[in-house]
Amino acid sequence: MTVKDIADAIETFAPLPLQEDYDNAGLQVGFRDRHVNAVMLCLDVTNEVLEEAIRRKCDMIVSHHPLIFRGLKNLTGADETQRIAIRALEAGVAIYSAHTNLDSAWNGVSHEMAHMLGVTDIEVLCPHDSDPRSGLGVIGNVSPTPKLEFLRRVKEKFNVKALRYTSQSPKLVVKRVAFCGGSGASLIKDALRAGADLYVTGDVKYHDFATYGSDMVIADIGHYESELCSMKIFSRIIRQQYPELVVYFSDDQRNPVGVM
């Protein structure tokens, strides 16, 4: 297999045109024709993840968050992004990212979140005009569940150390749940319009809780926690297409946000 083969498999599932205008998904570092024997999966490409990939003899890293998000004007090692890119090139490790295109793909990140909680009748929350099966966020149904019980289930399934949620919501039972991986505060109104009793996402601001908390339960599980499931999606795509390829989940990646 080559870097191009693996990129093509991912892009068949999550085409690059699905990415948002601000994004930079695709091949970040390396050469498309490089042979690949092993792949490292991660959320963020850090120096620790790269060194782990080199140690485990991986020829390619596949991440959710792009290493190079904003344009580089030089490669001098002046910052961490440049140093990782240079080190990867020196070590012959290609770096590929599927970000908001994986978020918007059918059975992408938000779908995976919903599957983790047994949600049924899943629909896209904000479908693209060109394809109603793609778009950001999802919404679906669950068996009627007491609010606090469902929140405890969310906390457990996503391994959340400190769950932030709307304490003032009068809702007692959850039947319809919306999800958006990563920073999903911009979809709060969409979740409300779609009839969600509860919305699971990350990076919610204080005033979002205060403004919308009386109408819907908002659960902020953290950006990192909401998107770790992206590695499971990558693994399924690659293993289904190339079952003989060695695929690792990074052991050395860490949440950049600590909780005391």
PDB file of C-alpha atoms in Angstrom:
ATOM      1  CA  MET A   1       0.000   0.000   0.000  1.00  0.00           C
ATOM      2  CA  THR A   2       1.029   3.600  -0.541  1.00  0.00           C
ATOM      3  CA  VAL A   3       0.134   6.868   1.152  1.00  0.00           C
ATOM      4  CA  LYS A   4      -2.152   7.587  -1.820  1.00  0.00           C
ATOM      5  CA  ASP A   5      -3.996   4.270  -1.360  1.00  0.00           C
ATOM      6  CA  ILE A   6      -4.798   5.066   2.268  1.00  0.00           C
ATOM      7  CA  ALA A   7      -5.704   8.681   1.490  1.00  0.00           C
ATOM      8  CA  ASP A   8      -8.037   7.496  -1.291  1.00  0.00           C
ATOM      9  CA  ALA A   9      -9.786   5.069   1.087  1.00  0.00           C
ATOM     10  CA  ILE A  10     -10.381   7.831   3.642  1.00  0.00           C
ATOM     11  CA  GLU A  11     -11.485  10.334   0.998  1.00  0.00           C
ATOM     12  CA  THR A  12     -13.957   7.845  -0.478  1.00  0.00           C
ATOM     13  CA  PHE A  13     -15.589   7.784   2.980  1.00  0.00           C
ATOM     14  CA  ALA A  14     -15.068  11.506   3.713  1.00  0.00           C
ATOM     15  CA  PRO A  15     -14.503  13.436   0.458  1.00  0.00           C
ATOM     16  CA  LEU A  16     -12.288  16.504   0.776  1.00  0.00           C
ATOM     17  CA  PRO A  17     -14.971  18.839  -0.702  1.00  0.00           C
ATOM     18  CA  LEU A  18     -17.000  18.242   2.482  1.00  0.00           C
ATOM     19  CA  GLN A  19     -14.472  20.169   4.565  1.00  0.00           C
ATOM     20  CA  GLU A  20     -15.292  23.679   5.759  1.00  0.00           C
ATOM     21  CA  ASP A  21     -13.719  26.651   3.968  1.00  0.00           C
ATOM     22  CA  TYR A  22     -11.357  27.386   6.854  1.00  0.00           C
ATOM     23  CA  ASP A  23     -10.051  23.832   7.080  1.00  0.00           C
ATOM     24  CA  ASN A  24      -6.906  22.147   5.723  1.00  0.00           C
ATOM     25  CA  ALA A  25      -7.651  18.432   5.461  1.00  0.00           C
ATOM     26  CA  GLY A  26      -5.623  16.080   3.281  1.00  0.00           C
ATOM     27  CA  LEU A  27      -1.950  15.144   3.006  1.00  0.00           C
ATOM     28  CA  GLN A  28       0.022  17.449   5.297  1.00  0.00           C
ATOM     29  CA  VAL A  29       3.560  16.092   5.041  1.00  0.00           C
ATOM     30  CA  GLY A  30       5.213  13.486   2.830  1.00  0.00           C
ATOM     31  CA  PHE A  31       4.917  11.853  -0.561  1.00  0.00           C
ATOM     32  CA  ARG A  32       1.883  10.113  -2.034  1.00  0.00           C
ATOM     33  CA  ASP A  33       3.851   7.271  -3.600  1.00  0.00           C
ATOM     34  CA  ARG A  34       5.621   6.265  -0.359  1.00  0.00           C
ATOM     35  CA  HIS A  35       5.089   2.612   0.619  1.00  0.00           C
ATOM     36  CA  VAL A  36       3.226   2.079   3.908  1.00  0.00           C
ATOM     37  CA  ASN A  37       3.587  -0.950   6.193  1.00  0.00           C
ATOM     38  CA  ALA A  38       2.090   0.527   9.382  1.00  0.00           C
ATOM     39  CA  VAL A  39      -0.128   3.493  10.291  1.00  0.00           C
ATOM     40  CA  MET A  40      -0.451   5.441  13.542  1.00  0.00           C
ATOM     41  CA  LEU A  41      -3.871   6.934  14.379  1.00  0.00           C
ATOM     42  CA  CYS A  42      -4.297   9.978  16.614  1.00  0.00           C
ATOM     43  CA  LEU A  43      -6.388  13.053  17.306  1.00  0.00           C
ATOM     44  CA  ASP A  44      -3.511  15.583  17.306  1.00  0.00           C
ATOM     45  CA  VAL A  45      -0.059  15.244  15.760  1.00  0.00           C
ATOM     46  CA  THR A  46       2.329  16.142  18.573  1.00  0.00           C
ATOM     47  CA  ASN A  47       6.046  15.555  18.916  1.00  0.00           C
ATOM     48  CA  GLU A  48       5.281  12.665  21.292  1.00  0.00           C
ATOM     49  CA  VAL A  49       2.960  11.025  18.757  1.00  0.00           C
ATOM     50  CA  LEU A  50       5.507  11.433  15.969  1.00  0.00           C
ATOM     51  CA  GLU A  51       8.296   9.890  18.051  1.00  0.00           C
ATOM     52  CA  GLU A  52       5.968   7.015  18.947  1.00  0.00           C
ATOM     53  CA  ALA A  53       5.218   6.481  15.247  1.00  0.00           C
ATOM     54  CA  ILE A  54       8.945   6.428  14.445  1.00  0.00           C
ATOM     55  CA  ARG A  55       9.610   4.041  17.335  1.00  0.00           C
ATOM     56  CA  ARG A  56       6.880   1.677  16.160  1.00  0.00           C
ATOM     57  CA  LYS A  57       8.159   1.877  12.558  1.00  0.00           C
ATOM     58  CA  CYS A  58       5.048   3.551  11.173  1.00  0.00           C
ATOM     59  CA  ASP A  59       5.337   5.067   7.702  1.00  0.00           C
ATOM     60  CA  MET A  60       2.217   7.216   8.067  1.00  0.00           C
ATOM     61  CA  ILE A  61       0.250   9.103  10.717  1.00  0.00           C
ATOM     62  CA  VAL A  62      -3.479   9.693  10.208  1.00  0.00           C
ATOM     63  CA  SER A  63      -4.919  12.388  12.460  1.00  0.00           C
ATOM     64  CA  HIS A  64      -8.261  14.122  12.877  1.00  0.00           C
ATOM     65  CA  HIS A  65      -6.852  17.594  13.565  1.00  0.00           C
ATOM     66  CA  PRO A  66      -4.543  18.893  10.833  1.00  0.00           C
ATOM     67  CA  LEU A  67      -0.928  19.475  11.810  1.00  0.00           C
ATOM     68  CA  ILE A  68      -0.745  22.414   9.399  1.00  0.00           C
ATOM     69  CA  PHE A  69      -3.898  24.414   9.945  1.00  0.00           C
ATOM     70  CA  ARG A  70      -2.708  27.834   8.801  1.00  0.00           C
ATOM     71  CA  GLY A  71      -0.343  28.437   5.916  1.00  0.00           C
ATOM     72  CA  LEU A  72       3.392  28.058   6.477  1.00  0.00           C
ATOM     73  CA  LYS A  73       5.643  30.657   4.879  1.00  0.00           C
ATOM     74  CA  ASN A  74       8.862  28.852   5.756  1.00  0.00           C
ATOM     75  CA  LEU A  75      10.251  25.664   7.319  1.00  0.00           C
ATOM     76  CA  THR A  76      12.963  26.804   9.697  1.00  0.00           C
ATOM     77  CA  GLY A  77      11.971  24.970  12.875  1.00  0.00           C
ATOM     78  CA  ALA A  78      10.820  28.222  14.447  1.00  0.00           C
ATOM     79  CA  ASP A  79       7.751  26.652  16.076  1.00  0.00           C
ATOM     80  CA  GLU A  80       6.409  23.235  17.070  1.00  0.00           C
ATOM     81  CA  THR A  81       4.444  22.714  13.848  1.00  0.00           C
ATOM     82  CA  GLN A  82       7.509  23.361  11.721  1.00  0.00           C
ATOM     83  CA  ARG A  83       9.706  21.156  13.884  1.00  0.00           C
ATOM     84  CA  ILE A  84       7.237  18.249  13.645  1.00  0.00           C
ATOM     85  CA  ALA A  85       6.954  18.647   9.866  1.00  0.00           C
ATOM     86  CA  ILE A  86      10.740  18.695   9.443  1.00  0.00           C
ATOM     87  CA  ARG A  87      11.244  15.718  11.752  1.00  0.00           C
ATOM     88  CA  ALA A  88       8.537  13.756   9.911  1.00  0.00           C
ATOM     89  CA  LEU A  89      10.170  14.435   6.548  1.00  0.00           C
ATOM     90  CA  GLU A  90      13.567  13.424   7.918  1.00  0.00           C
ATOM     91  CA  ALA A  91      12.107  10.186   9.310  1.00  0.00           C
ATOM     92  CA  GLY A  92      10.066   9.421   6.197  1.00  0.00           C
ATOM     93  CA  VAL A  93       6.719   9.562   8.022  1.00  0.00           C
ATOM     94  CA  ALA A  94       3.782  10.928   6.013  1.00  0.00           C
ATOM     95  CA  ILE A  95       1.109  12.888   7.889  1.00  0.00           C
ATOM     96  CA  TYR A  96      -2.488  12.914   6.677  1.00  0.00           C
ATOM     97  CA  SER A  97      -5.545  14.543   8.285  1.00  0.00           C
ATOM     98  CA  ALA A  98      -9.298  14.240   7.805  1.00  0.00           C
ATOM     99  CA  HIS A  99     -10.996  16.943   9.857  1.00  0.00           C
ATOM    100  CA  THR A 100     -14.304  18.663   9.071  1.00  0.00           C
ATOM    101  CA  ASN A 101     -14.803  16.377   6.068  1.00  0.00           C
ATOM    102  CA  LEU A 102     -14.860  13.466   8.547  1.00  0.00           C
ATOM    103  CA  ASP A 103     -17.242  15.486  10.726  1.00  0.00           C
ATOM    104  CA  SER A 104     -19.644  16.013   7.814  1.00  0.00           C
ATOM    105  CA  ALA A 105     -19.475  12.536   6.292  1.00  0.00           C
ATOM    106  CA  TRP A 106     -22.320  10.088   6.864  1.00  0.00           C
ATOM    107  CA  ASN A 107     -21.243   7.830   9.759  1.00  0.00           C
ATOM    108  CA  GLY A 108     -18.614  10.417  10.664  1.00  0.00           C
ATOM    109  CA  VAL A 109     -17.664  11.752  14.090  1.00  0.00           C
ATOM    110  CA  SER A 110     -21.088  12.905  15.308  1.00  0.00           C
ATOM    111  CA  HIS A 111     -22.667   9.645  14.118  1.00  0.00           C
ATOM    112  CA  GLU A 112     -20.045   7.697  16.035  1.00  0.00           C
ATOM    113  CA  MET A 113     -20.862   9.686  19.172  1.00  0.00           C
ATOM    114  CA  ALA A 114     -24.550   8.866  18.726  1.00  0.00           C
ATOM    115  CA  HIS A 115     -23.814   5.166  18.171  1.00  0.00           C
ATOM    116  CA  MET A 116     -21.857   5.087  21.439  1.00  0.00           C
ATOM    117  CA  LEU A 117     -25.063   5.984  23.280  1.00  0.00           C
ATOM    118  CA  GLY A 118     -27.429   3.728  21.369  1.00  0.00           C
ATOM    119  CA  VAL A 119     -29.234   6.495  19.496  1.00  0.00           C
ATOM    120  CA  THR A 120     -31.649   5.400  16.743  1.00  0.00           C
ATOM    121  CA  ASP A 121     -33.350   7.100  13.774  1.00  0.00           C
ATOM    122  CA  ILE A 122     -30.274   9.260  13.221  1.00  0.00           C
ATOM    123  CA  GLU A 123     -30.570  12.319  10.964  1.00  0.00           C
ATOM    124  CA  VAL A 124     -28.054  15.007  10.008  1.00  0.00           C
ATOM    125  CA  LEU A 125     -28.597  18.126  12.091  1.00  0.00           C
ATOM    126  CA  CYS A 126     -27.324  20.684   9.539  1.00  0.00           C
ATOM    127  CA  PRO A 127     -27.381  18.945   6.141  1.00  0.00           C
ATOM    128  CA  HIS A 128     -25.495  20.319   3.163  1.00  0.00           C
ATOM    129  CA  ASP A 129     -27.703  21.661   0.383  1.00  0.00           C
ATOM    130  CA  SER A 130     -25.982  19.443  -2.183  1.00  0.00           C
ATOM    131  CA  ASP A 131     -26.270  16.229  -0.145  1.00  0.00           C
ATOM    132  CA  PRO A 132     -28.742  15.838   2.743  1.00  0.00           C
ATOM    133  CA  ARG A 133     -26.803  12.788   3.986  1.00  0.00           C
ATOM    134  CA  SER A 134     -23.774  14.969   4.769  1.00  0.00           C
ATOM    135  CA  GLY A 135     -23.391  17.895   7.126  1.00  0.00           C
ATOM    136  CA  LEU A 136     -22.450  18.848  10.670  1.00  0.00           C
ATOM    137  CA  GLY A 137     -24.056  17.304  13.737  1.00  0.00           C
ATOM    138  CA  VAL A 138     -26.698  14.606  14.094  1.00  0.00           C
ATOM    139  CA  ILE A 139     -29.901  14.084  16.041  1.00  0.00           C
ATOM    140  CA  GLY A 140     -31.814  10.946  16.954  1.00  0.00           C
ATOM    141  CA  ASN A 141     -33.960   9.159  19.506  1.00  0.00           C
ATOM    142  CA  VAL A 142     -33.312   7.220  22.713  1.00  0.00           C
ATOM    143  CA  SER A 143     -35.618   5.334  25.031  1.00  0.00           C
ATOM    144  CA  PRO A 144     -37.070   7.822  27.538  1.00  0.00           C
ATOM    145  CA  THR A 145     -34.358   8.209  30.178  1.00  0.00           C
ATOM    146  CA  PRO A 146     -34.164  10.410  33.296  1.00  0.00           C
ATOM    147  CA  LYS A 147     -31.931  13.386  32.571  1.00  0.00           C
ATOM    148  CA  LEU A 148     -29.330  12.726  35.256  1.00  0.00           C
ATOM    149  CA  GLU A 149     -29.123   9.041  34.382  1.00  0.00           C
ATOM    150  CA  PHE A 150     -28.465   9.915  30.750  1.00  0.00           C
ATOM    151  CA  LEU A 151     -25.824  12.481  31.736  1.00  0.00           C
ATOM    152  CA  ARG A 152     -24.085   9.850  33.876  1.00  0.00           C
ATOM    153  CA  ARG A 153     -24.109   7.545  30.856  1.00  0.00           C
ATOM    154  CA  VAL A 154     -22.558  10.283  28.710  1.00  0.00           C
ATOM    155  CA  LYS A 155     -19.860  10.892  31.317  1.00  0.00           C
ATOM    156  CA  GLU A 156     -19.003   7.186  31.462  1.00  0.00           C
ATOM    157  CA  LYS A 157     -19.061   6.447  27.716  1.00  0.00           C
ATOM    158  CA  PHE A 158     -16.815   9.379  26.832  1.00  0.00           C
ATOM    159  CA  ASN A 159     -14.590   9.032  29.906  1.00  0.00           C
ATOM    160  CA  VAL A 160     -15.260  12.626  30.956  1.00  0.00           C
ATOM    161  CA  LYS A 161     -13.461  13.753  34.095  1.00  0.00           C
ATOM    162  CA  ALA A 162     -15.643  16.822  34.678  1.00  0.00           C
ATOM    163  CA  LEU A 163     -18.952  17.084  32.822  1.00  0.00           C
ATOM    164  CA  ARG A 164     -20.298  20.619  32.347  1.00  0.00           C
ATOM    165  CA  TYR A 165     -24.054  20.811  31.786  1.00  0.00           C
ATOM    166  CA  THR A 166     -26.987  23.198  32.093  1.00  0.00           C
ATOM    167  CA  SER A 167     -28.061  22.978  35.710  1.00  0.00           C
ATOM    168  CA  GLN A 168     -31.165  25.154  35.255  1.00  0.00           C
ATOM    169  CA  SER A 169     -32.915  23.034  32.616  1.00  0.00           C
ATOM    170  CA  PRO A 170     -36.427  21.992  33.688  1.00  0.00           C
ATOM    171  CA  LYS A 171     -36.268  18.878  31.474  1.00  0.00           C
ATOM    172  CA  LEU A 172     -36.547  15.686  33.519  1.00  0.00           C
ATOM    173  CA  VAL A 173     -36.611  13.063  30.757  1.00  0.00           C
ATOM    174  CA  VAL A 174     -34.453  12.733  27.660  1.00  0.00           C
ATOM    175  CA  LYS A 175     -35.973  11.276  24.480  1.00  0.00           C
ATOM    176  CA  ARG A 176     -34.273  13.137  21.624  1.00  0.00           C
ATOM    177  CA  VAL A 177     -30.522  13.853  21.603  1.00  0.00           C
ATOM    178  CA  ALA A 178     -28.264  15.882  19.297  1.00  0.00           C
ATOM    179  CA  PHE A 179     -24.494  15.584  18.927  1.00  0.00           C
ATOM    180  CA  CYS A 180     -21.639  17.495  17.379  1.00  0.00           C
ATOM    181  CA  GLY A 181     -17.998  16.527  17.834  1.00  0.00           C
ATOM    182  CA  GLY A 182     -15.477  19.246  18.648  1.00  0.00           C
ATOM    183  CA  SER A 183     -16.603  22.874  19.018  1.00  0.00           C
ATOM    184  CA  GLY A 184     -20.336  22.663  18.514  1.00  0.00           C
ATOM    185  CA  ALA A 185     -21.742  25.731  20.243  1.00  0.00           C
ATOM    186  CA  SER A 186     -22.693  27.243  16.881  1.00  0.00           C
ATOM    187  CA  LEU A 187     -25.210  24.408  16.377  1.00  0.00           C
ATOM    188  CA  ILE A 188     -27.116  24.959  19.634  1.00  0.00           C
ATOM    189  CA  LYS A 189     -29.995  26.764  17.882  1.00  0.00           C
ATOM    190  CA  ASP A 190     -30.161  24.026  15.251  1.00  0.00           C
ATOM    191  CA  ALA A 191     -30.430  21.383  17.968  1.00  0.00           C
ATOM    192  CA  LEU A 192     -33.231  23.355  19.605  1.00  0.00           C
ATOM    193  CA  ARG A 193     -35.128  23.741  16.327  1.00  0.00           C
ATOM    194  CA  ALA A 194     -34.805  20.006  15.710  1.00  0.00           C
ATOM    195  CA  GLY A 195     -36.487  19.274  19.038  1.00  0.00           C
ATOM    196  CA  ALA A 196     -33.488  18.014  21.025  1.00  0.00           C
ATOM    197  CA  ASP A 197     -33.996  17.496  24.732  1.00  0.00           C
ATOM    198  CA  LEU A 198     -30.237  17.259  25.194  1.00  0.00           C
ATOM    199  CA  TYR A 199     -27.226  18.354  23.111  1.00  0.00           C
ATOM    200  CA  VAL A 200     -23.782  16.766  23.538  1.00  0.00           C
ATOM    201  CA  THR A 201     -20.763  18.700  22.251  1.00  0.00           C
ATOM    202  CA  GLY A 202     -17.620  20.553  23.365  1.00  0.00           C
ATOM    203  CA  ASP A 203     -16.309  24.088  23.928  1.00  0.00           C
ATOM    204  CA  VAL A 204     -19.583  25.607  25.144  1.00  0.00           C
ATOM    205  CA  LYS A 205     -19.333  29.119  26.605  1.00  0.00           C
ATOM    206  CA  TYR A 206     -20.844  30.323  29.871  1.00  0.00           C
ATOM    207  CA  HIS A 207     -23.340  32.573  28.097  1.00  0.00           C
ATOM    208  CA  ASP A 208     -24.491  29.685  25.882  1.00  0.00           C
ATOM    209  CA  PHE A 209     -25.348  27.723  29.014  1.00  0.00           C
ATOM    210  CA  ALA A 210     -27.117  30.767  30.479  1.00  0.00           C
ATOM    211  CA  THR A 211     -29.033  31.664  27.306  1.00  0.00           C
ATOM    212  CA  TYR A 212     -30.258  28.258  26.166  1.00  0.00           C
ATOM    213  CA  GLY A 213     -30.150  26.157  29.332  1.00  0.00           C
ATOM    214  CA  SER A 214     -33.812  26.695  30.167  1.00  0.00           C
ATOM    215  CA  ASP A 215     -34.902  25.269  26.821  1.00  0.00           C
ATOM    216  CA  MET A 216     -32.561  22.298  26.443  1.00  0.00           C
ATOM    217  CA  VAL A 217     -29.952  20.363  28.393  1.00  0.00           C
ATOM    218  CA  ILE A 218     -26.485  21.168  27.036  1.00  0.00           C
ATOM    219  CA  ALA A 219     -23.682  18.760  27.959  1.00  0.00           C
ATOM    220  CA  ASP A 220     -20.113  19.916  27.305  1.00  0.00           C
ATOM    221  CA  ILE A 221     -17.962  16.791  27.385  1.00  0.00           C
ATOM    222  CA  GLY A 222     -14.803  18.497  26.114  1.00  0.00           C
ATOM    223  CA  HIS A 223     -13.374  18.902  22.620  1.00  0.00           C
ATOM    224  CA  TYR A 224     -10.802  16.114  23.025  1.00  0.00           C
ATOM    225  CA  GLU A 225     -13.241  13.641  24.555  1.00  0.00           C
ATOM    226  CA  SER A 226     -15.841  14.203  21.837  1.00  0.00           C
ATOM    227  CA  GLU A 227     -13.435  13.486  18.972  1.00  0.00           C
ATOM    228  CA  LEU A 228     -11.342  10.570  20.221  1.00  0.00           C
ATOM    229  CA  CYS A 229     -13.828   8.323  18.411  1.00  0.00           C
ATOM    230  CA  SER A 230     -12.400   9.595  15.102  1.00  0.00           C
ATOM    231  CA  MET A 231      -9.632   7.013  15.492  1.00  0.00           C
ATOM    232  CA  LYS A 232     -12.190   4.190  15.504  1.00  0.00           C
ATOM    233  CA  ILE A 233     -13.594   5.505  12.227  1.00  0.00           C
ATOM    234  CA  PHE A 234     -10.127   5.689  10.638  1.00  0.00           C
ATOM    235  CA  SER A 235      -9.367   2.182  11.843  1.00  0.00           C
ATOM    236  CA  ARG A 236     -12.535   0.743  10.303  1.00  0.00           C
ATOM    237  CA  ILE A 237     -11.914   2.468   6.971  1.00  0.00           C
ATOM    238  CA  ILE A 238      -8.310   1.300   6.691  1.00  0.00           C
ATOM    239  CA  ARG A 239      -8.807  -2.230   8.028  1.00  0.00           C
ATOM    240  CA  GLN A 240     -11.795  -2.861   5.796  1.00  0.00           C
ATOM    241  CA  GLN A 241      -9.841  -1.816   2.706  1.00  0.00           C
ATOM    242  CA  TYR A 242      -6.415  -3.143   3.728  1.00  0.00           C
ATOM    243  CA  PRO A 243      -6.846  -5.818   6.433  1.00  0.00           C
ATOM    244  CA  GLU A 244      -3.178  -6.836   6.251  1.00  0.00           C
ATOM    245  CA  LEU A 245      -1.940  -3.346   7.157  1.00  0.00           C
ATOM    246  CA  VAL A 246      -0.698  -2.803  10.728  1.00  0.00           C
ATOM    247  CA  VAL A 247      -2.735  -0.056  12.445  1.00  0.00           C
ATOM    248  CA  TYR A 248      -1.897   1.422  15.854  1.00  0.00           C
ATOM    249  CA  PHE A 249      -3.867   3.743  18.133  1.00  0.00           C
ATOM    250  CA  SER A 250      -1.432   6.215  19.675  1.00  0.00           C
ATOM    251  CA  ASP A 251      -0.576   5.512  23.310  1.00  0.00           C
ATOM    252  CA  ASP A 252       1.338   8.776  23.737  1.00  0.00           C
ATOM    253  CA  GLN A 253      -1.304  11.330  22.782  1.00  0.00           C
ATOM    254  CA  ARG A 254      -2.601  13.447  25.636  1.00  0.00           C
ATOM    255  CA  ASN A 255      -5.499  15.811  26.229  1.00  0.00           C
ATOM    256  CA  PRO A 256      -3.977  19.326  26.184  1.00  0.00           C
ATOM    257  CA  VAL A 257      -6.631  20.391  28.728  1.00  0.00           C
ATOM    258  CA  GLY A 258      -6.051  19.207  32.273  1.00  0.00           C
ATOM    259  CA  VAL A 259      -8.693  18.862  35.006  1.00  0.00           C
ATOM    260  CA  MET A 260      -7.890  19.112  38.734  1.00  0.00           C
TER     261      MET A 260
END
